[in-house]
Coordinates of C-alpha atoms in Angstrom, one line a residue:
M1 CA -2.9 150.7 114.0
S2 CA -4.2 153.9 112.5
Y3 CA -3.0 156.9 110.6
D4 CA -5.3 159.5 111.8
D5 CA -6.8 162.3 109.6
P6 CA -8.2 165.0 111.9
K7 CA -10.9 165.7 109.3
S8 CA -12.1 162.1 109.3
P9 CA -14.9 161.5 112.0
S10 CA -14.9 158.5 114.2
P11 CA -17.7 156.1 113.5
T12 CA -18.5 155.9 117.2
G13 CA -18.6 159.6 117.7
R14 CA -15.6 159.5 119.9
R15 CA -12.3 161.2 119.1
P16 CA -9.8 158.7 117.9
F17 CA -6.5 158.3 119.6
R18 CA -3.9 160.3 117.7
R19 CA -0.9 158.6 116.2
G20 CA 1.1 161.5 114.9
G21 CA 4.6 161.2 113.7
A22 CA 6.8 161.9 110.8
Y23 CA 7.1 159.4 108.0
V24 CA 10.5 158.8 106.6
A25 CA 10.6 158.2 102.8
V26 CA 11.5 154.6 102.3
A27 CA 13.0 155.4 98.9
A28 CA 16.0 157.0 100.6
L29 CA 16.7 153.9 102.6
V30 CA 15.7 151.0 100.4
P31 CA 17.5 150.1 97.2
A32 CA 15.8 151.4 94.1
G33 CA 15.4 147.9 92.7
L34 CA 13.3 146.8 95.7
A35 CA 10.1 148.3 94.4
G36 CA 10.5 146.5 91.1
W37 CA 11.3 143.3 92.9
L38 CA 8.2 143.3 95.0
L39 CA 5.9 144.5 92.2
W40 CA 7.3 141.8 89.9
Q41 CA 5.8 139.2 92.3
V42 CA 2.4 140.9 92.4
A43 CA -0.3 140.3 89.8
S44 CA -0.5 143.2 87.3
G45 CA -3.0 146.0 87.8
S46 CA -3.4 148.8 90.3
E47 CA -5.9 149.6 93.0
E48 CA -7.8 152.8 93.1
Q49 CA -6.2 155.5 95.1
G50 CA -7.8 157.2 98.1
A51 CA -6.9 159.9 100.6
P52 CA -5.7 158.5 104.0
G53 CA -8.0 159.0 106.9
A54 CA -7.8 156.7 109.9
Q55 CA -10.2 155.8 112.7
T56 CA -10.0 153.8 115.8
A57 CA -12.3 151.5 117.6
A58 CA -14.0 152.6 120.8
S59 CA -15.1 149.1 121.8
P60 CA -15.4 145.6 120.4
S61 CA -18.7 145.1 118.6
G62 CA -20.4 142.0 117.3
S63 CA -17.8 140.5 115.1
Q64 CA -18.7 139.5 111.5
S65 CA -15.6 137.5 111.1
E66 CA -15.2 133.8 110.5
S67 CA -14.3 131.8 113.6
A68 CA -10.9 132.5 115.0
A69 CA -8.4 129.8 115.5
P70 CA -8.5 128.9 119.3
P71 CA -5.2 129.3 121.2
E72 CA -3.1 126.2 121.2
K73 CA -2.6 124.9 124.8
N74 CA 1.1 125.6 125.7
P75 CA 2.4 123.4 128.5
D76 CA 5.6 125.3 128.5
G77 CA 4.0 128.6 129.1
E78 CA 5.9 130.2 126.2
D79 CA 3.1 132.5 125.1
E80 CA 1.5 133.3 128.4
E81 CA 1.4 137.0 129.3
A82 CA 4.7 138.2 130.5
D83 CA 3.6 140.0 133.7
K84 CA 1.9 137.5 136.0
G85 CA 2.0 139.8 138.9
D86 CA 0.3 143.2 138.7
K87 CA -1.4 143.0 135.3
G88 CA -1.0 146.4 133.7
G89 CA 1.0 147.4 136.8
K90 CA 3.7 150.1 137.1
D91 CA 7.3 150.3 138.2
G92 CA 8.8 153.2 140.1
K93 CA 8.8 155.3 136.9
G94 CA 5.2 154.7 136.2
D95 CA 5.8 152.4 133.3
A96 CA 4.5 148.9 132.9
K97 CA 7.2 146.4 133.9
S98 CA 7.8 142.8 132.7
T99 CA 8.9 140.3 135.3
A100 CA 9.1 137.2 133.1
S101 CA 12.3 135.2 132.7
P102 CA 13.6 134.2 129.3
P103 CA 12.4 130.9 128.0
E104 CA 14.9 128.0 127.2
S105 CA 16.2 128.2 123.7
G106 CA 14.3 125.8 121.5
K107 CA 11.9 124.7 124.2
G108 CA 8.4 123.7 123.0
G109 CA 9.4 123.6 119.3
K110 CA 9.8 120.7 117.0
S111 CA 13.0 119.8 115.1
G112 CA 13.3 122.0 112.1
P113 CA 15.3 124.7 110.4
L114 CA 14.4 127.3 113.1
E115 CA 15.3 125.1 116.1
G116 CA 17.2 127.1 118.7
R117 CA 15.7 130.4 117.5
L118 CA 13.5 132.6 119.7
I119 CA 10.8 134.7 117.9
V120 CA 8.6 137.2 119.7
I121 CA 5.1 137.9 118.3
D122 CA 3.5 141.2 119.4
P123 CA -0.3 141.2 118.8
G124 CA -1.1 144.9 118.4
H125 CA -3.4 146.4 121.0
N126 CA -5.6 144.4 123.5
P127 CA -9.3 143.5 123.3
N128 CA -9.7 144.9 126.9
N129 CA -8.1 148.3 126.2
F130 CA -11.4 150.1 125.6
R131 CA -12.4 149.3 129.2
H132 CA -9.3 151.3 130.5
P133 CA -9.2 154.6 128.6
K134 CA -7.2 156.4 131.4
D135 CA -4.7 153.7 131.7
I136 CA -3.9 153.4 128.0
A137 CA -3.8 157.2 127.6
R138 CA -1.0 157.5 130.2
L139 CA 2.1 158.8 128.5
V140 CA 5.3 156.7 128.4
D141 CA 8.8 157.5 127.3
I142 CA 9.6 156.3 123.8
G143 CA 13.2 157.7 123.8
T144 CA 12.5 160.6 121.5
G145 CA 9.4 161.8 123.3
R146 CA 6.3 160.6 125.0
K147 CA 3.3 158.8 123.6
E148 CA 0.2 157.0 124.9
C149 CA 0.8 153.6 126.6
D150 CA -1.4 152.0 124.0
T151 CA -4.6 152.6 122.0
T152 CA -7.8 150.6 121.3
G153 CA -6.8 150.1 117.7
T154 CA -9.2 150.3 114.8
S155 CA -12.0 148.1 113.5
T156 CA -14.0 147.3 110.4
N157 CA -17.2 149.2 109.8
D158 CA -19.2 146.3 111.1
G159 CA -17.2 145.9 114.3
Y160 CA -14.4 143.3 113.8
T161 CA -11.7 144.8 115.9
E162 CA -8.0 145.1 115.2
A163 CA -7.2 143.5 118.6
E164 CA -9.3 140.4 117.7
F165 CA -7.5 140.2 114.3
T166 CA -4.0 140.5 115.7
L167 CA -4.6 137.8 118.3
D168 CA -6.0 135.4 115.8
V169 CA -3.1 135.9 113.4
A170 CA -0.6 135.7 116.3
H171 CA -1.9 132.2 117.2
R172 CA -1.7 131.1 113.6
L173 CA 1.8 132.5 113.2
R174 CA 3.0 130.9 116.4
N175 CA 1.9 127.5 115.2
A176 CA 3.5 128.0 111.8
L177 CA 6.8 128.9 113.4
R178 CA 6.7 126.1 115.9
E179 CA 6.3 123.6 113.0
Q180 CA 9.7 124.8 111.9
G181 CA 11.3 124.2 115.3
A182 CA 11.2 127.8 116.7
T183 CA 10.6 128.8 120.2
V184 CA 7.8 131.5 120.2
R185 CA 6.6 133.9 122.8
L186 CA 3.7 136.4 122.7
T187 CA 3.9 139.8 124.4
H188 CA 0.3 139.1 125.6
N189 CA -2.5 136.7 124.9
G190 CA -5.5 138.9 125.6
E191 CA -5.7 138.1 129.3
R192 CA -4.2 141.4 130.6
R193 CA -6.5 144.2 131.8
F194 CA -4.9 146.4 129.2
G195 CA -1.7 146.8 127.2
P196 CA 1.1 146.0 127.5
C197 CA 2.3 149.6 127.0
V198 CA 4.5 150.2 124.0
N199 CA 7.7 150.5 126.0
E200 CA 7.0 147.2 127.7
R201 CA 6.4 145.5 124.4
A202 CA 9.8 146.6 123.3
R203 CA 11.4 145.6 126.5
M204 CA 10.1 142.1 126.3
G205 CA 11.8 141.4 123.0
N206 CA 15.0 142.9 124.4
D207 CA 15.0 141.1 127.7
W208 CA 14.2 137.8 126.0
K209 CA 17.0 138.3 123.5
A210 CA 14.8 137.6 120.6
D211 CA 16.2 136.7 117.2
A212 CA 13.3 138.6 115.6
V213 CA 10.2 140.4 116.7
V214 CA 7.1 141.1 114.6
S215 CA 4.3 143.4 115.8
L216 CA 1.0 142.6 114.1
H217 CA -1.5 145.3 113.1
A218 CA -4.2 146.3 110.6
D219 CA -4.6 149.9 109.5
G220 CA -7.5 152.3 109.8
S221 CA -7.1 154.5 106.8
G222 CA -9.7 155.9 104.4
A223 CA -11.8 153.8 102.0
G224 CA -10.0 153.1 98.7
N225 CA -6.6 152.9 100.5
R226 CA -5.7 149.2 100.2
G227 CA -2.8 146.8 100.7
F228 CA -0.3 145.9 103.3
H229 CA 2.9 147.6 104.4
V230 CA 5.8 146.7 106.7
I231 CA 7.3 149.4 109.0
S232 CA 10.9 149.2 110.1
P233 CA 12.7 151.6 112.5
A234 CA 14.4 154.7 111.4
K235 CA 17.8 155.5 112.8
V236 CA 17.0 157.3 116.1
S237 CA 19.0 158.1 119.2
G238 CA 17.7 159.8 122.3
G239 CA 17.0 158.7 125.9
D240 CA 16.6 154.9 125.9
A241 CA 16.2 154.8 122.1
D242 CA 19.2 153.8 120.0
T243 CA 18.3 151.9 116.8
G244 CA 21.7 152.3 115.1
R245 CA 22.5 148.6 115.2
I246 CA 19.1 147.2 114.2
T247 CA 18.0 149.4 111.3
G248 CA 19.8 147.3 108.7
P249 CA 18.7 143.9 110.1
S250 CA 15.2 145.2 110.6
R251 CA 14.9 146.4 107.0
E252 CA 16.1 143.0 105.9
L253 CA 13.5 141.3 108.1
G254 CA 10.8 143.7 106.7
T255 CA 11.8 143.0 103.1
R256 CA 11.7 139.3 103.6
I257 CA 8.2 139.5 105.3
A258 CA 6.9 141.7 102.5
G259 CA 8.0 139.2 99.9
G260 CA 6.5 136.2 101.8
F261 CA 3.3 138.1 102.4
V262 CA 2.8 138.8 98.6
R263 CA 3.5 135.2 97.7
S264 CA 1.2 133.7 100.3
T265 CA -1.8 136.1 100.3
G266 CA -1.7 137.5 96.8
S267 CA -2.2 140.9 98.4
K268 CA -0.6 144.0 96.8
P269 CA 1.7 146.4 98.6
S270 CA -0.1 149.5 100.0
N271 CA -1.3 152.0 97.4
Y272 CA -1.0 154.9 99.9
I273 CA 2.2 154.3 101.9
G274 CA 5.6 153.1 100.8
S275 CA 5.6 154.2 97.1
G276 CA 4.4 150.8 96.0
T277 CA 7.2 148.8 97.8
G278 CA 5.1 147.7 100.8
L279 CA 7.9 149.1 103.0
D280 CA 7.9 152.1 105.3
V281 CA 10.3 153.6 107.9
R282 CA 9.1 155.5 111.0
D283 CA 10.8 157.2 113.9
D284 CA 7.8 157.8 116.1
L285 CA 6.8 154.3 117.3
G286 CA 8.0 153.4 120.7
G287 CA 7.9 149.7 120.0
L288 CA 10.5 150.2 117.3
N289 CA 12.5 153.1 118.8
L290 CA 13.2 151.2 122.0
S291 CA 14.0 147.8 120.5
T292 CA 17.5 146.5 120.6
V293 CA 16.8 143.4 118.5
P294 CA 15.5 143.2 114.8
K295 CA 11.9 144.2 114.8
V296 CA 9.2 145.4 112.4
F297 CA 5.5 146.2 112.4
I298 CA 3.2 144.8 109.7
E299 CA -0.1 146.5 108.8
C300 CA -1.8 143.5 107.1
G301 CA -4.5 145.6 105.4
N302 CA -6.9 148.5 105.8
M303 CA -9.9 147.7 108.0
R304 CA -11.8 150.7 106.7
D305 CA -11.8 149.6 103.1
S306 CA -14.6 147.1 102.4
K307 CA -12.4 145.0 100.1
D308 CA -9.5 144.8 102.5
A309 CA -11.9 144.2 105.4
A310 CA -13.4 141.2 103.7
L311 CA -10.0 139.7 103.5
L312 CA -9.1 140.5 107.1
K313 CA -12.3 138.8 108.3
S314 CA -11.6 135.6 106.3
A315 CA -10.1 132.8 108.4
D316 CA -8.6 131.3 105.2
W317 CA -6.9 134.6 104.4
R318 CA -5.6 135.1 107.9
Q319 CA -4.0 131.7 107.7
K320 CA -2.3 132.8 104.4
A321 CA -1.2 136.0 106.1
A322 CA 0.4 134.0 109.0
D323 CA 2.1 131.6 106.6
G324 CA 3.5 134.5 104.6
I325 CA 4.9 136.3 107.7
S326 CA 6.3 133.0 108.9
E327 CA 8.0 132.5 105.5
G328 CA 9.6 135.9 105.7
I329 CA 10.9 135.4 109.3
A330 CA 12.3 132.0 108.4
G331 CA 14.1 133.5 105.3
F332 CA 15.6 136.3 107.4
L333 CA 16.8 133.9 110.1
K334 CA 18.2 131.4 107.7
G335 CA 19.9 134.1 105.7

């Protein structure tokens, strides 16, 4: 996902998809001691600061990443794409519609501390989005306004796309959670023509009555901006959006994931968002606004910074990222 700076040119010469929206200061919502708690776990020292400036990927290029983990065959179909009918189709209101039925609780998982829990993983964007610019540009209702169905996401300077990254981490995270007994579903597995749209992604977690939902992303900010951050929903109410009951649990989920991510990867919280806590709150993301179950986004690093990009392209680091997110989810669900 990207935080666009209108003065920052796209490397492809195309105008990036805009992701405007107000940021809500996390300090007002997160206890003051949280910053110290997170930073205590991080190795000392600080990263150089840089001005935000995001860019998106126009199309997948030759990837310079290490080999991605292949999808694990799933006989129960738990992580298959939700809409097996009209892929990228529309309902009467023009929004993509999920027709999948909820999976059985605990199905497909091993015995473990998360047995009976259903977790939804939402890999940000879709490797095929760039082929369908008109479809993903279609506006959908996010409760407090209207935004694009989806975007292409961003990429590293040498062409490793955010959509490739998120699918790889999603597969690793799925496997880690299953080892603890969880049932896991993915909002898509890369086989759709495009999307799902952001409103459908939210609806899947709601319809499946997920215990937790995590949307995986990587940022596209300016060089020098480094680190991860986790985004939880602000309290919003309008249209189909009403996050009043999930803001607290989502913040707790985000805090747990941030802690697990630090411990597993050794990465530091963002030096440009979240005031050093690694936590942010937003009211302009449809995937959060429309959720009725605890949900967060995680921006695992900045694809436009060379040091962060090297980590994101490393298979070993991606496994550590998945393990850290899994640790945070498990801590949240076990209380």
